[in-house]
C-alpha cells in the first residue's frame, strides 16, 4: 500500500502554547509541517496519531508528548504476526498503563496536576489497520465525495445529546479522568485507492464544520488549506491535523 502523509501542527491564533502532539512514522511533530509518501508492506508498522493535551497551565503539552512518545515505543515493541483481536487487547493494556503513568506524574507536582490528553489515529500493523480513539479528537474518512466521521466523540454533548453543552467537555482521556477506555475499530480490508483519512484535534473540527471540510476535500485541499480555514474562523485552539491519502491499495 502506498500512502501520502500531509501534516500540520500550529499554536493557532489565541493560545500561548501548543499542547498538541502529532506522531507519524515514529516521528513527533509540534509546530511543524511535513509531507511524505510511504510504502507500507506486510511487515511495516506505522502509527499516525494526534494527541491534544489538556490542562492549560497544568502542562497539557507534557501529557500529549508523553503519550505520543510512549505509543511510538509501544508500536516498535509489539510482537510480530499478532491477530487483530489480541492486538486490540495489547492497545487497551498500553492505554491503561499510560493512563496510570500520567496520573502518577500529575500527583507528583502541582505543575502537572490534572493534565491529560486525547489520543486519536490510525495504526498500520503489518496487514492490519486499526482506528484508535480516546477523547474528542477526530478521525474522518473522505470517500466518493462524502465525509464520514469514523471516531466517536467522548464528550458530554455527544453522550447526552445536549447541544448547549460546551463541545470540549469530555469524559474520557488519558490522565485527566478517573479511568480510560479505547474505542478500536478494525478497518482492515476497508481502505481503497483514493480514500483520504483526516485525523485532527478539535482546534480544526470546532472551527470548521464537517460540511466545509467535505467541500475543501472535494477540491483536493492539502493540510495547509484546512489549517487556513480554521485560522480564518478564529483559530481559538491549537490546530493539528494529519491527512493520509491512499495512493495505491
Short mmCIF file of C-alpha atoms in Angstrom, two decimals, residues 58-201:
data_model
loop_
_atom_site.label_atom_id
_atom_site.label_comp_id
_atom_site.label_asym_id
_atom_site.label_seq_id
_atom_site.Cartn_x
_atom_site.Cartn_y
_atom_site.Cartn_z
CA UNK A 58 -1.20 22.21 34.11
CA UNK A 59 1.13 21.10 31.31
CA UNK A 60 -1.16 19.51 28.76
CA UNK A 61 1.74 19.59 26.33
CA UNK A 62 3.66 17.27 28.65
CA UNK A 63 0.80 14.76 28.66
CA UNK A 64 0.42 14.71 24.87
CA UNK A 65 4.15 14.29 24.33
CA UNK A 66 4.40 11.52 26.92
CA UNK A 67 1.51 9.63 25.31
CA UNK A 68 2.78 10.02 21.75
CA UNK A 69 6.34 9.02 22.67
CA UNK A 70 5.09 6.04 24.66
CA UNK A 71 2.91 4.80 21.79
CA UNK A 72 5.84 5.18 19.39
CA UNK A 73 7.88 2.85 21.58
CA UNK A 74 4.91 0.51 22.04
CA UNK A 75 4.48 0.10 18.27
CA UNK A 76 8.16 -0.80 17.88
CA UNK A 77 7.99 -3.35 20.70
CA UNK A 78 4.86 -5.19 19.55
CA UNK A 79 5.45 -8.86 18.70
CA UNK A 80 5.05 -9.90 15.05
CA UNK A 81 2.08 -11.66 13.48
CA UNK A 82 -0.44 -10.83 16.20
CA UNK A 83 -4.12 -11.32 15.24
CA UNK A 84 -6.32 -8.23 15.43
CA UNK A 85 -8.25 -9.43 18.49
CA UNK A 86 -5.07 -9.83 20.55
CA UNK A 87 -3.65 -6.63 19.13
CA UNK A 88 -6.66 -4.74 20.46
CA UNK A 89 -6.00 -6.13 23.93
CA UNK A 90 -2.38 -5.03 23.73
CA UNK A 91 -3.51 -1.50 22.86
CA UNK A 92 -6.00 -1.45 25.72
CA UNK A 93 -3.24 -2.60 28.06
CA UNK A 94 -0.95 0.16 26.79
CA UNK A 95 -3.68 2.77 27.33
CA UNK A 96 -4.25 1.67 30.92
CA UNK A 97 -0.51 1.77 31.67
CA UNK A 98 -0.18 5.19 30.03
CA UNK A 99 -3.18 6.46 31.99
CA UNK A 100 -1.66 5.33 35.27
CA UNK A 101 1.70 6.87 34.35
CA UNK A 102 0.06 10.22 33.67
CA UNK A 103 -1.88 10.01 36.94
CA UNK A 104 1.38 9.40 38.82
CA UNK A 105 3.02 12.31 37.00
CA UNK A 106 0.05 14.51 37.85
CA UNK A 107 0.28 13.57 41.51
CA UNK A 108 4.00 14.34 41.64
CA UNK A 109 3.66 18.13 41.36
CA UNK A 110 1.03 20.86 41.28
CA UNK A 111 2.53 21.85 37.94
CA UNK A 112 1.22 18.62 36.40
CA UNK A 113 -1.94 18.11 38.44
CA UNK A 114 -4.99 17.36 36.31
CA UNK A 115 -3.14 17.14 33.00
CA UNK A 116 -4.30 14.72 30.34
CA UNK A 117 -4.59 14.16 26.63
CA UNK A 118 -6.85 12.85 23.92
CA UNK A 119 -5.45 10.23 21.53
CA UNK A 120 -6.79 9.52 18.05
CA UNK A 121 -5.43 7.99 14.89
CA UNK A 122 -4.62 5.01 12.73
CA UNK A 123 -2.32 2.07 13.35
CA UNK A 124 -0.99 0.16 10.35
CA UNK A 125 0.35 -3.07 11.81
CA UNK A 126 1.61 -5.45 9.15
CA UNK A 127 -1.62 -6.30 7.25
CA UNK A 128 -3.97 -4.95 9.97
CA UNK A 129 -5.35 -1.40 10.08
CA UNK A 130 -6.98 -0.15 13.28
CA UNK A 131 -8.69 3.14 14.14
CA UNK A 132 -8.00 4.19 17.74
CA UNK A 133 -9.76 6.88 19.72
CA UNK A 134 -9.69 8.27 23.28
CA UNK A 135 -11.44 11.60 23.82
CA UNK A 136 -12.77 14.04 21.23
CA UNK A 137 -10.01 14.36 18.67
CA UNK A 138 -11.43 13.04 15.43
CA UNK A 139 -10.82 10.60 12.60
CA UNK A 140 -12.71 11.17 9.34
CA UNK A 141 -12.78 9.28 6.06
CA UNK A 142 -13.41 11.05 2.78
CA UNK A 143 -14.55 8.72 0.00
CA UNK A 144 -16.54 9.32 -3.19
CA UNK A 145 -17.23 12.96 -2.26
CA UNK A 146 -18.64 12.01 1.17
CA UNK A 147 -17.04 12.83 4.51
CA UNK A 148 -17.76 10.39 7.35
CA UNK A 149 -16.62 10.64 10.96
CA UNK A 150 -15.11 7.28 11.93
CA UNK A 151 -14.35 8.13 15.57
CA UNK A 152 -16.94 8.81 18.26
CA UNK A 153 -16.54 11.92 20.41
CA UNK A 154 -16.19 11.01 24.08
CA UNK A 155 -17.84 14.30 25.03
CA UNK A 156 -20.75 15.09 27.31
CA UNK A 157 -22.50 16.75 24.38
CA UNK A 158 -22.29 13.52 22.36
CA UNK A 159 -23.24 11.38 25.35
CA UNK A 160 -26.31 13.40 26.40
CA UNK A 161 -27.35 14.90 23.08
CA UNK A 162 -27.44 18.32 24.74
CA UNK A 163 -26.06 20.71 22.14
CA UNK A 164 -25.94 23.54 24.69
CA UNK A 165 -23.02 21.85 26.47
CA UNK A 166 -19.51 23.01 25.51
CA UNK A 167 -18.10 20.65 22.88
CA UNK A 168 -14.80 20.29 24.75
CA UNK A 169 -16.25 18.78 27.95
CA UNK A 170 -15.03 15.20 27.64
CA UNK A 171 -15.47 12.23 29.93
CA UNK A 172 -12.67 10.01 28.61
CA UNK A 173 -8.97 10.80 28.26
CA UNK A 174 -5.50 9.63 29.13
CA UNK A 175 -4.63 11.07 32.54
CA UNK A 176 -7.39 13.58 33.23
CA UNK A 177 -10.23 11.20 34.15
CA UNK A 178 -10.63 8.50 36.78
CA UNK A 179 -10.43 5.72 34.21
CA UNK A 180 -9.80 5.31 30.50
CA UNK A 181 -11.13 3.19 27.67
CA UNK A 182 -10.22 2.93 24.00
CA UNK A 183 -12.55 2.78 21.03
CA UNK A 184 -10.88 0.50 18.48
CA UNK A 185 -12.32 -0.17 15.03
CA UNK A 186 -10.84 -2.70 12.64
CA UNK A 187 -10.53 -1.13 9.16
CA UNK A 188 -8.56 -3.99 7.64
CA UNK A 189 -9.66 -4.56 4.05
CA UNK A 190 -11.73 -1.35 4.09
CA UNK A 191 -9.15 1.06 2.64
CA UNK A 192 -9.29 1.79 -1.06
CA UNK A 193 -7.32 3.81 -3.55
CA UNK A 194 -8.34 7.45 -3.36
CA UNK A 195 -9.56 7.32 0.24
CA UNK A 196 -8.44 10.24 2.39
CA UNK A 197 -8.29 9.99 6.16
CA UNK A 198 -8.22 13.12 8.31
CA UNK A 199 -7.01 12.95 11.92
CA UNK A 200 -7.41 16.22 13.79
CA UNK A 201 -7.62 17.98 17.12
#
